[in-house]
CSV table of C-alpha atoms in Angstrom, one decimal:
chain,number,residue,atom,x,y,z
A,1,UNK,CA,-18.7,30.8,39.6
A,2,UNK,CA,-15.3,29.3,38.8
A,3,UNK,CA,-13.7,30.4,35.6
A,4,UNK,CA,-13.0,27.7,32.9
A,5,UNK,CA,-9.5,26.4,32.7
A,6,UNK,CA,-7.7,27.4,29.5
A,7,UNK,CA,-4.6,26.0,27.9
A,8,UNK,CA,-2.1,28.5,26.5
A,9,UNK,CA,0.3,27.5,23.7
A,10,UNK,CA,2.5,29.1,21.2
A,11,UNK,CA,2.3,28.7,17.4
A,12,UNK,CA,4.8,30.7,15.3
A,13,UNK,CA,5.1,34.2,16.8
A,14,UNK,CA,1.7,34.2,18.5
A,15,UNK,CA,0.1,32.8,21.6
A,16,UNK,CA,-3.3,31.2,21.7
A,17,UNK,CA,-5.7,29.8,24.3
A,18,UNK,CA,-8.1,27.0,24.2
A,19,UNK,CA,-10.6,25.7,26.7
A,20,UNK,CA,-8.8,22.9,28.5
A,21,UNK,CA,-11.8,20.7,28.1
A,22,UNK,CA,-11.2,20.7,24.3
A,23,UNK,CA,-7.8,19.0,24.7
A,24,UNK,CA,-7.5,15.3,25.6
A,25,UNK,CA,-3.8,14.9,25.7
A,26,UNK,CA,-0.4,16.6,25.0
A,27,UNK,CA,2.2,14.5,23.1
A,28,UNK,CA,5.3,15.1,21.1
A,29,UNK,CA,4.8,15.6,17.4
A,30,UNK,CA,5.3,12.4,15.4
A,31,UNK,CA,6.5,12.0,11.9
A,32,UNK,CA,3.7,13.1,9.6
A,33,UNK,CA,2.3,11.6,6.4
A,34,UNK,CA,1.4,14.4,4.0
A,35,UNK,CA,-2.0,14.2,2.3
A,36,UNK,CA,-2.2,14.9,-1.5
A,37,UNK,CA,-4.4,17.9,-2.4
A,38,UNK,CA,-5.0,18.8,1.3
A,39,UNK,CA,-5.4,22.5,2.3
A,40,UNK,CA,-2.3,24.1,3.8
A,41,UNK,CA,-3.6,24.0,7.4
A,42,UNK,CA,-3.8,20.2,7.3
A,43,UNK,CA,-0.2,19.2,7.8
A,44,UNK,CA,-0.8,15.5,7.4
A,45,UNK,CA,-1.6,12.3,9.4
A,46,UNK,CA,0.3,11.3,12.5
A,47,UNK,CA,0.5,8.1,14.5
A,48,UNK,CA,0.3,8.3,18.3
A,49,UNK,CA,0.4,4.9,20.0
A,50,UNK,CA,-1.3,3.2,17.0
A,51,UNK,CA,-4.0,5.9,16.6
A,52,UNK,CA,-4.1,7.9,13.3
A,53,UNK,CA,-4.8,11.6,13.8
A,54,UNK,CA,-5.3,14.4,11.3
A,55,UNK,CA,-2.8,17.1,12.4
A,56,UNK,CA,-3.8,20.8,11.8
A,57,UNK,CA,-1.7,23.9,12.1
A,58,UNK,CA,-3.3,26.8,13.9
A,59,UNK,CA,-0.8,29.3,12.5
A,60,UNK,CA,-2.4,28.9,9.0
A,61,UNK,CA,-5.5,30.7,10.2
A,62,UNK,CA,-3.6,34.0,10.0
A,63,UNK,CA,-1.5,33.9,6.8
A,64,UNK,CA,-2.0,30.6,5.1
A,65,UNK,CA,1.5,29.4,6.1
A,66,UNK,CA,2.4,26.7,8.6
A,67,UNK,CA,5.0,27.4,11.2
A,68,UNK,CA,8.4,26.1,10.5
A,69,UNK,CA,9.0,23.6,13.3
A,70,UNK,CA,6.2,22.6,15.5
A,71,UNK,CA,7.3,20.2,18.3
A,72,UNK,CA,4.2,19.4,20.4
A,73,UNK,CA,0.8,17.9,19.7
A,74,UNK,CA,-2.5,18.8,21.3
A,75,UNK,CA,-4.8,15.9,20.8
A,76,UNK,CA,-8.4,17.2,20.8
A,77,UNK,CA,-11.3,15.6,22.7
A,78,UNK,CA,-14.1,13.9,20.8
A,79,UNK,CA,-14.4,11.3,18.1
A,80,UNK,CA,-13.0,13.2,15.2
A,81,UNK,CA,-9.3,12.1,15.7
A,82,UNK,CA,-7.9,15.6,15.2
A,83,UNK,CA,-4.8,17.2,16.8
A,84,UNK,CA,-3.0,20.6,16.7
A,85,UNK,CA,0.7,21.0,15.9
A,86,UNK,CA,2.1,23.7,18.1
A,87,UNK,CA,5.6,25.1,19.0
A,88,UNK,CA,5.2,24.8,22.8
A,89,UNK,CA,2.7,24.7,25.6
A,90,UNK,CA,3.0,27.6,28.0
A,91,UNK,CA,0.6,27.2,30.9
A,92,UNK,CA,-2.8,26.1,32.2
A,93,UNK,CA,-4.9,28.6,34.1
A,94,UNK,CA,-8.2,30.4,34.5
A,95,UNK,CA,-7.1,34.0,34.1
A,96,UNK,CA,-5.5,33.8,30.6
A,97,UNK,CA,-8.4,35.5,28.9
A,98,UNK,CA,-7.4,38.8,30.5
A,99,UNK,CA,-4.1,39.0,28.7
A,100,UNK,CA,-3.9,41.1,25.5
A,101,UNK,CA,-1.0,39.0,24.2
A,102,UNK,CA,-3.1,35.8,24.0
A,103,UNK,CA,-5.7,35.2,21.2
A,104,UNK,CA,-8.6,32.9,21.5
A,105,UNK,CA,-8.2,30.2,18.8
A,106,UNK,CA,-11.3,29.9,16.7
A,107,UNK,CA,-11.0,26.1,16.7
A,108,UNK,CA,-14.3,25.3,15.0
A,109,UNK,CA,-13.5,27.6,12.2
A,110,UNK,CA,-10.0,26.1,11.7
A,111,UNK,CA,-11.5,22.6,11.6
A,112,UNK,CA,-14.1,23.8,9.1
A,113,UNK,CA,-11.4,25.2,6.8
A,114,UNK,CA,-9.3,22.1,7.1
A,115,UNK,CA,-12.3,19.7,6.5
A,116,UNK,CA,-14.4,21.4,3.9
A,117,UNK,CA,-17.9,20.0,3.5
A,118,UNK,CA,-19.0,18.9,0.0
A,119,UNK,CA,-22.1,17.1,-1.1
A,120,UNK,CA,-20.8,13.6,-1.8
A,121,UNK,CA,-23.9,11.4,-1.3
A,122,UNK,CA,-24.4,10.7,-5.0
A,123,UNK,CA,-20.8,9.8,-5.6
A,124,UNK,CA,-20.7,7.7,-2.4
A,125,UNK,CA,-23.7,5.7,-3.6
A,126,UNK,CA,-22.1,5.2,-7.0
A,127,UNK,CA,-18.9,4.0,-5.3
A,128,UNK,CA,-20.8,1.5,-3.1
A,129,UNK,CA,-22.6,0.0,-6.1
A,130,UNK,CA,-19.3,-0.2,-8.0
A,131,UNK,CA,-17.5,-1.9,-5.0
A,132,UNK,CA,-20.4,-4.4,-4.7
A,133,UNK,CA,-20.1,-5.3,-8.4
A,134,UNK,CA,-16.3,-5.5,-8.1
A,135,UNK,CA,-16.6,-7.8,-5.1
A,136,UNK,CA,-18.9,-10.2,-6.8
A,137,UNK,CA,-16.4,-10.4,-9.7
A,138,UNK,CA,-13.4,-10.9,-7.4
A,139,UNK,CA,-15.1,-13.9,-5.7
A,140,UNK,CA,-14.6,-15.8,-9.0
A,141,UNK,CA,-11.0,-14.7,-9.5
A,142,UNK,CA,-7.6,-15.4,-7.9
A,143,UNK,CA,-4.7,-13.1,-7.4
A,144,UNK,CA,-1.3,-14.4,-8.3
A,145,UNK,CA,2.2,-13.1,-7.8
A,146,UNK,CA,4.0,-13.8,-11.0
A,147,UNK,CA,7.8,-14.1,-11.0
A,148,UNK,CA,10.5,-15.5,-13.3
A,149,UNK,CA,13.4,-18.0,-13.0
A,150,UNK,CA,15.5,-17.7,-16.1
A,151,UNK,CA,13.0,-17.6,-19.0
A,152,UNK,CA,10.3,-19.5,-17.2
A,153,UNK,CA,7.3,-17.9,-15.5
A,154,UNK,CA,5.9,-19.1,-12.2
A,155,UNK,CA,3.3,-17.8,-9.7
A,156,UNK,CA,2.2,-18.2,-6.2
A,157,UNK,CA,-1.3,-17.2,-4.8
A,158,UNK,CA,-0.9,-13.7,-3.2
A,159,UNK,CA,-2.6,-15.1,-0.1
A,160,UNK,CA,0.4,-17.4,0.5
A,161,UNK,CA,2.9,-14.5,0.2
A,162,UNK,CA,3.9,-12.7,3.4
A,163,UNK,CA,6.2,-10.2,1.8
A,164,UNK,CA,8.6,-9.6,-1.1
A,165,UNK,CA,12.1,-8.4,-0.2
A,166,UNK,CA,15.2,-7.2,-1.8
A,167,UNK,CA,18.2,-9.5,-1.3
A,168,UNK,CA,20.1,-8.3,1.7
A,169,UNK,CA,23.9,-7.7,1.7
A,170,UNK,CA,24.4,-10.0,4.6
A,171,UNK,CA,23.3,-13.7,4.4
A,172,UNK,CA,24.6,-16.3,6.9
A,173,UNK,CA,25.7,-19.4,4.9
A,174,UNK,CA,25.1,-22.9,6.2
A,175,UNK,CA,28.2,-25.1,5.8
A,176,UNK,CA,27.4,-28.5,4.4
A,177,UNK,CA,23.9,-27.6,3.3
A,178,UNK,CA,22.4,-28.9,0.1
A,179,UNK,CA,22.5,-27.1,-3.2
A,180,UNK,CA,19.1,-25.5,-2.8
A,181,UNK,CA,20.0,-24.0,0.7
A,182,UNK,CA,21.4,-20.5,0.5
A,183,UNK,CA,21.5,-19.8,4.3
A,184,UNK,CA,19.6,-17.6,6.7
A,185,UNK,CA,19.0,-13.8,7.1
A,186,UNK,CA,17.5,-11.6,9.8
A,187,UNK,CA,13.9,-10.6,9.1
A,188,UNK,CA,11.6,-8.8,11.4
A,189,UNK,CA,12.0,-10.5,14.8
A,190,UNK,CA,13.1,-13.9,13.4
A,191,UNK,CA,15.8,-15.7,11.4
A,192,UNK,CA,14.5,-16.5,7.9
A,193,UNK,CA,15.7,-19.6,6.1
A,194,UNK,CA,16.5,-19.0,2.4
A,195,UNK,CA,16.2,-21.4,-0.5
A,196,UNK,CA,17.0,-21.1,-4.2
A,197,UNK,CA,13.8,-21.9,-5.9
A,198,UNK,CA,15.7,-22.6,-9.1
A,199,UNK,CA,17.7,-25.3,-7.4
A,200,UNK,CA,14.7,-26.6,-5.5
A,201,UNK,CA,12.9,-27.1,-8.9
A,202,UNK,CA,16.0,-28.6,-10.5
A,203,UNK,CA,16.1,-26.0,-13.2
A,204,UNK,CA,19.2,-25.6,-15.4
A,205,UNK,CA,21.9,-23.3,-14.2
A,206,UNK,CA,20.7,-23.4,-10.6
A,207,UNK,CA,24.1,-23.0,-8.9
A,208,UNK,CA,23.4,-20.3,-6.3
A,209,UNK,CA,27.0,-19.5,-5.5
A,210,UNK,CA,27.4,-15.8,-5.4
A,211,UNK,CA,24.0,-15.3,-7.0
A,212,UNK,CA,22.4,-13.2,-4.3
A,213,UNK,CA,25.2,-10.6,-4.5
A,214,UNK,CA,25.3,-10.3,-8.3
A,215,UNK,CA,21.8,-10.3,-9.6
A,216,UNK,CA,20.3,-6.9,-8.7
A,217,UNK,CA,16.8,-7.9,-10.0
A,218,UNK,CA,16.7,-10.9,-7.6
A,219,UNK,CA,14.0,-10.9,-5.0
A,220,UNK,CA,13.1,-13.0,-1.9
A,221,UNK,CA,9.5,-14.1,-1.7
A,222,UNK,CA,8.6,-14.9,1.9
A,223,UNK,CA,5.9,-17.6,2.1
A,224,UNK,CA,4.2,-19.2,5.0
A,225,UNK,CA,4.7,-23.0,5.5
A,226,UNK,CA,2.8,-24.2,8.5
A,227,UNK,CA,4.0,-22.4,11.6
A,228,UNK,CA,7.2,-21.2,9.8
A,229,UNK,CA,8.1,-18.7,7.2
A,230,UNK,CA,10.6,-19.4,4.4
A,231,UNK,CA,12.4,-17.2,1.9
A,232,UNK,CA,12.5,-18.2,-1.8
A,233,UNK,CA,15.1,-16.6,-4.0
A,234,UNK,CA,13.8,-15.9,-7.6
A,235,UNK,CA,15.4,-14.0,-10.5
A,236,UNK,CA,12.8,-11.3,-10.7
A,237,UNK,CA,9.2,-10.4,-9.7
A,238,UNK,CA,7.2,-9.5,-12.8
A,239,UNK,CA,3.6,-8.6,-11.9
A,240,UNK,CA,0.4,-9.4,-10.1
A,241,UNK,CA,-2.1,-11.4,-12.1
A,242,UNK,CA,-5.9,-11.4,-11.5
A,243,UNK,CA,-7.3,-14.4,-13.3
A,244,UNK,CA,-10.7,-16.0,-13.4
A,245,UNK,CA,-10.7,-19.7,-12.4
A,246,UNK,CA,-11.6,-21.0,-15.9
A,247,UNK,CA,-8.1,-20.7,-17.5
A,248,UNK,CA,-6.4,-22.5,-14.6
A,249,UNK,CA,-5.9,-26.2,-15.1
A,250,UNK,CA,-4.4,-28.9,-13.0
A,251,UNK,CA,-1.1,-30.3,-14.2
A,252,UNK,CA,-1.9,-33.6,-15.9
A,253,UNK,CA,-0.7,-36.6,-13.9
A,254,UNK,CA,1.1,-38.0,-16.9
A,255,UNK,CA,3.7,-35.2,-16.8
A,256,UNK,CA,4.4,-35.5,-13.0
A,257,UNK,CA,7.6,-37.4,-13.6
A,258,UNK,CA,9.6,-36.1,-10.6
A,259,UNK,CA,9.5,-34.3,-7.3
A,260,UNK,CA,10.0,-30.9,-8.9
A,261,UNK,CA,7.0,-31.2,-11.1
A,262,UNK,CA,4.9,-32.4,-8.2
A,263,UNK,CA,5.4,-29.0,-6.6
A,264,UNK,CA,3.5,-27.4,-9.5
A,265,UNK,CA,-0.2,-27.0,-8.5
A,266,UNK,CA,-1.6,-25.9,-11.8
A,267,UNK,CA,-0.8,-24.1,-15.1
A,268,UNK,CA,-2.5,-21.1,-16.6
A,269,UNK,CA,-2.3,-18.7,-19.5
A,270,UNK,CA,-2.7,-15.0,-18.7
A,271,UNK,CA,-5.8,-13.3,-20.0
A,272,UNK,CA,-5.0,-11.8,-23.4
A,273,UNK,CA,-2.4,-14.5,-24.2
A,274,UNK,CA,1.3,-14.9,-23.4
A,275,UNK,CA,3.4,-17.9,-22.3
A,276,UNK,CA,2.1,-20.4,-19.8
A,277,UNK,CA,2.6,-19.7,-16.1
A,278,UNK,CA,3.2,-22.6,-13.6
A,279,UNK,CA,1.4,-22.1,-10.3
A,280,UNK,CA,3.5,-23.6,-7.5
A,281,UNK,CA,2.3,-25.6,-4.6
A,282,UNK,CA,4.1,-23.8,-1.8
A,283,UNK,CA,2.9,-26.2,0.9
A,284,UNK,CA,4.6,-29.0,-0.9
A,285,UNK,CA,8.1,-27.5,-0.5
A,286,UNK,CA,8.4,-29.2,2.9
A,287,UNK,CA,8.6,-32.6,1.2
A,288,UNK,CA,12.3,-32.0,0.8
A,289,UNK,CA,14.3,-33.3,3.8
A,290,UNK,CA,16.9,-30.5,3.4
A,291,UNK,CA,14.1,-27.9,3.5
A,292,UNK,CA,12.9,-29.4,6.8
A,293,UNK,CA,16.4,-29.4,8.2
A,294,UNK,CA,16.8,-25.7,7.3
A,295,UNK,CA,13.5,-24.8,9.0
A,296,UNK,CA,14.5,-26.8,12.1
A,297,UNK,CA,17.9,-25.1,12.3
A,298,UNK,CA,16.3,-21.7,12.4
A,299,UNK,CA,13.1,-22.5,14.3
A,300,UNK,CA,14.7,-21.6,17.7
A,301,UNK,CA,15.1,-18.0,16.4
A,302,UNK,CA,11.6,-17.7,15.0
A,303,UNK,CA,8.6,-16.3,16.8
A,304,UNK,CA,5.3,-18.2,16.5
A,305,UNK,CA,3.0,-17.0,13.7
A,306,UNK,CA,-0.6,-18.0,13.1
A,307,UNK,CA,-1.5,-20.9,10.9
A,308,UNK,CA,-2.5,-20.0,7.3
A,309,UNK,CA,-6.2,-20.5,8.0
A,310,UNK,CA,-6.2,-18.1,10.9
A,311,UNK,CA,-4.0,-15.6,9.1
A,312,UNK,CA,-6.1,-15.3,5.9
A,313,UNK,CA,-9.3,-14.4,7.8
A,314,UNK,CA,-7.7,-11.4,9.4
A,315,UNK,CA,-5.2,-10.1,6.9
A,316,UNK,CA,-5.1,-8.0,3.7
A,317,UNK,CA,-2.5,-7.7,1.0
A,318,UNK,CA,-1.4,-4.2,0.1
A,319,UNK,CA,0.9,-2.8,-2.7
A,320,UNK,CA,2.6,0.4,-1.6
A,321,UNK,CA,3.4,2.8,-4.5
A,322,UNK,CA,5.2,6.1,-4.7
A,323,UNK,CA,3.3,9.1,-6.0
A,324,UNK,CA,5.6,12.1,-5.8
A,325,UNK,CA,6.7,12.4,-2.2
A,326,UNK,CA,3.8,10.3,-1.0
A,327,UNK,CA,3.7,6.6,-0.2
A,328,UNK,CA,0.2,5.3,-0.8
A,329,UNK,CA,-1.1,1.7,-0.7
A,330,UNK,CA,-3.5,-0.1,-3.1
A,331,UNK,CA,-5.4,-3.2,-2.1
A,332,UNK,CA,-3.9,-6.1,-4.1
A,333,UNK,CA,-7.3,-7.5,-4.8
A,334,UNK,CA,-8.1,-4.5,-7.0
A,335,UNK,CA,-4.9,-4.8,-9.1
A,336,UNK,CA,-5.0,-7.0,-12.3
A,337,UNK,CA,-1.4,-6.4,-13.3
A,338,UNK,CA,1.7,-4.3,-12.5
A,339,UNK,CA,3.9,-3.5,-15.6
A,340,UNK,CA,6.4,-1.0,-16.9
A,341,UNK,CA,5.1,2.3,-18.4
A,342,UNK,CA,3.8,1.6,-21.9
A,343,UNK,CA,6.2,2.4,-24.6
A,344,UNK,CA,3.4,3.5,-27.0
A,345,UNK,CA,0.4,5.7,-26.1
A,346,UNK,CA,-2.3,7.0,-28.4
A,347,UNK,CA,-2.9,10.6,-27.5
A,348,UNK,CA,-6.5,11.9,-27.3
A,349,UNK,CA,-7.3,15.5,-28.0
A,350,UNK,CA,-9.5,17.6,-25.7
A,351,UNK,CA,-9.1,15.5,-22.6
A,352,UNK,CA,-7.7,16.5,-19.1
A,353,UNK,CA,-3.9,16.5,-19.0
A,354,UNK,CA,-3.8,13.6,-16.5
A,355,UNK,CA,-5.4,11.3,-19.1
A,356,UNK,CA,-2.2,10.4,-21.0
A,357,UNK,CA,-4.0,8.4,-23.7
A,358,UNK,CA,-4.8,4.8,-24.6
A,359,UNK,CA,-2.5,1.8,-24.6
A,360,UNK,CA,-3.1,-1.7,-25.9
A,361,UNK,CA,-3.5,-4.2,-23.1
A,362,UNK,CA,-4.3,-7.9,-23.8
A,363,UNK,CA,-5.9,-6.9,-27.1
A,364,UNK,CA,-8.1,-4.2,-25.7
A,365,UNK,CA,-7.7,-0.4,-25.3
A,366,UNK,CA,-6.6,0.7,-21.8
A,367,UNK,CA,-7.1,4.3,-20.7
A,368,UNK,CA,-3.9,5.4,-18.9
A,369,UNK,CA,-4.2,8.0,-16.1
A,370,UNK,CA,-1.1,9.8,-14.6
A,371,UNK,CA,-2.1,9.6,-10.9
A,372,UNK,CA,1.1,11.5,-9.9
A,373,UNK,CA,0.0,14.5,-12.0
A,374,UNK,CA,-3.6,14.1,-10.8
A,375,UNK,CA,-2.7,14.1,-7.1
A,376,UNK,CA,0.4,16.2,-6.9
A,377,UNK,CA,0.3,18.5,-10.0
A,378,UNK,CA,3.6,17.2,-11.3
A,379,UNK,CA,3.8,14.4,-13.9
A,380,UNK,CA,5.2,10.9,-13.1
A,381,UNK,CA,9.0,10.8,-13.6
A,382,UNK,CA,12.0,8.5,-13.1
A,383,UNK,CA,13.2,5.2,-14.4
A,384,UNK,CA,11.0,3.1,-12.1
A,385,UNK,CA,7.6,4.2,-13.3
A,386,UNK,CA,5.0,1.5,-13.1
A,387,UNK,CA,1.5,1.0,-14.6
A,388,UNK,CA,-1.1,-0.5,-12.3
A,389,UNK,CA,-4.0,-2.1,-14.3
A,390,UNK,CA,-6.8,-1.9,-11.8
A,391,UNK,CA,-10.6,-2.5,-11.6
A,392,UNK,CA,-12.2,0.9,-10.8
A,393,UNK,CA,-15.6,2.3,-11.5
A,394,UNK,CA,-16.7,-0.8,-13.4
A,395,UNK,CA,-13.8,-0.5,-15.8
A,396,UNK,CA,-10.2,-1.6,-16.1
A,397,UNK,CA,-8.0,1.5,-16.1
A,398,UNK,CA,-4.2,2.0,-16.1
A,399,UNK,CA,-2.8,4.1,-13.2
A,400,UNK,CA,0.7,5.4,-13.7
A,401,UNK,CA,2.8,5.8,-10.5
A,402,UNK,CA,6.4,6.7,-9.9
A,403,UNK,CA,7.3,3.3,-8.4
A,404,UNK,CA,5.8,0.1,-7.0
A,405,UNK,CA,7.2,-1.4,-3.8
A,406,UNK,CA,7.1,-4.9,-2.4
A,407,UNK,CA,3.7,-6.4,-1.4
A,408,UNK,CA,3.0,-6.3,2.3
A,409,UNK,CA,0.5,-8.4,4.2
A,410,UNK,CA,-1.1,-6.7,7.3
A,411,UNK,CA,-3.7,-7.5,9.9
A,412,UNK,CA,-7.1,-6.0,9.1
A,413,UNK,CA,-7.1,-4.6,12.6
A,414,UNK,CA,-4.1,-2.4,11.5
A,415,UNK,CA,-6.4,-0.5,9.1
A,416,UNK,CA,-8.7,2.3,10.4
A,417,UNK,CA,-10.8,4.9,8.5
A,418,UNK,CA,-8.6,7.8,7.5
A,419,UNK,CA,-9.7,10.9,9.5
A,420,UNK,CA,-10.2,12.9,6.3
A,421,UNK,CA,-13.4,14.3,4.8
A,422,UNK,CA,-14.6,13.2,1.4
A,423,UNK,CA,-13.9,16.7,0.0
A,424,UNK,CA,-10.1,16.2,0.3
A,425,UNK,CA,-8.8,14.4,-2.9
A,426,UNK,CA,-12.4,13.5,-3.7
A,427,UNK,CA,-12.5,10.9,-0.9
A,428,UNK,CA,-10.0,8.5,-2.5
A,429,UNK,CA,-8.3,7.7,0.8
A,430,UNK,CA,-10.5,5.3,2.6
A,431,UNK,CA,-8.2,3.9,5.3
A,432,UNK,CA,-4.9,4.5,7.0
A,433,UNK,CA,-2.5,1.7,7.9
A,434,UNK,CA,-1.6,2.3,11.5
A,435,UNK,CA,1.6,1.1,13.2
A,436,UNK,CA,1.5,0.0,16.8
A,437,UNK,CA,3.5,1.8,19.4
A,438,UNK,CA,4.5,5.4,19.8
A,439,UNK,CA,7.4,5.1,17.3
A,440,UNK,CA,5.7,2.7,15.0
A,441,UNK,CA,6.2,5.0,12.0
A,442,UNK,CA,3.9,7.4,10.1
A,443,UNK,CA,0.5,6.1,8.8
A,444,UNK,CA,0.2,5.0,5.2
A,445,UNK,CA,-2.8,6.1,3.2
A,446,UNK,CA,-4.8,3.3,1.6
A,447,UNK,CA,-6.6,4.1,-1.7
A,448,UNK,CA,-10.2,3.2,-2.5
A,449,UNK,CA,-9.9,2.4,-6.2
A,450,UNK,CA,-13.6,2.9,-6.9
A,451,UNK,CA,-13.3,6.4,-5.6
A,452,UNK,CA,-10.3,7.4,-7.7
A,453,UNK,CA,-12.6,8.2,-10.6
A,454,UNK,CA,-15.5,10.4,-10.1
A,455,UNK,CA,-18.9,9.6,-11.7
A,456,UNK,CA,-18.3,12.3,-14.4
A,457,UNK,CA,-14.9,11.0,-15.2
A,458,UNK,CA,-16.2,7.4,-15.3
A,459,UNK,CA,-18.5,8.5,-18.1
A,460,UNK,CA,-15.7,10.2,-20.0
A,461,UNK,CA,-13.4,7.2,-19.8
A,462,UNK,CA,-16.2,4.7,-20.7
A,463,UNK,CA,-17.0,6.8,-23.9
A,464,UNK,CA,-13.3,7.1,-24.7
A,465,UNK,CA,-12.7,3.3,-24.4
A,466,UNK,CA,-15.8,2.5,-26.5
A,467,UNK,CA,-14.7,4.9,-29.3
A,468,UNK,CA,-11.2,3.3,-29.3
A,469,UNK,CA,-12.7,-0.2,-29.5
A,470,UNK,CA,-14.8,0.8,-32.5
A,471,UNK,CA,-11.8,2.4,-34.2
A,472,UNK,CA,-9.6,-0.7,-33.6
A,473,UNK,CA,-12.3,-3.1,-35.1
């Protein structure tokens, strides 16, 4: 009887052997995405040609420490999407078991330690019910990206925004262009036309000369217009608003005196009060001849993109945030607002340290959770801390993070279930954003907001919020 082929590899100072049938492929080790609260033997998630893999370190089975610099990846057979990070692959043969210098790797034990099993059926059922309730509510709401030009607030539906960018240092000016035309810039695999939204709307002080280089808070909002994309320069991006449809009103025809006002689709007042926000009609921007000329001048550089109707059916908007060393994405549909860290918090005695207290939000108490402390063990820090007001567990909660990045819109096909068990970080990571290609970049973990709060913590926060509401009345 022929002996089974075995693959010999080195991890740290030791050599191990595995049945060759357990290994599907050998690849180079990609850049890894660390997973918060993961056991030491789970190094992170890696991307190999668009597939997200959980990467384990066999060296940790001896002393709890990962080897310093693994260089190769053994992708295991089966449907679990698991790989081993090793230093080198030595040989393939059938007589390796006779060597005293080679240890048999207890692969199933390593996987069991890396993916601990925990009873999560009850929490999973609660999460499903919560998500169904949240989905029903979201169907009657609209997500808006709120931004400012001077002291005026405007908004665009998030579904019409492709990306939010910082102003680049290099912009190609267009000689003889109109006052609203800034120029063009390189973006992804195309040339992006840039307009000053202030000048396009005819707002006071809308001379864009030198503006892109001097205003550090300025942002470029990339919107889809037919088969083109266009960059709109604004003074600053303020927040994401989740509004019910009832406080949104069409602009009365009697005030539509000029072309600038005709670009405003509706007006609304944010929930809880505040100044009015003008909702723009992005698809009306093409009415300006100079805008059409700008698009035509850059069309030869642009690649074709799907029309809006096709794009919306197969895309999802994500907000990447920094939590310690981790970059994690939240679905924009679950975020009601993004704001600065509250200046005033009411501390509550006898609660976990990650529950910072309660802050007023739109006239109601908002429980604030330091997700950085909760997921990394260190509190949120830095000058760019942001508070995400999200719908989670049937409640609106405030999640404090180290920073919030620009919104990205990705194809739904780029998301795949994260190859992680529910026991790691209580199952809060539902998906991983995969990048196509061998060098497409490390995966980005996507959070399931409903799973961020366990059923026990939901009860604690509900009781806390109720007591604060009674105390405030």
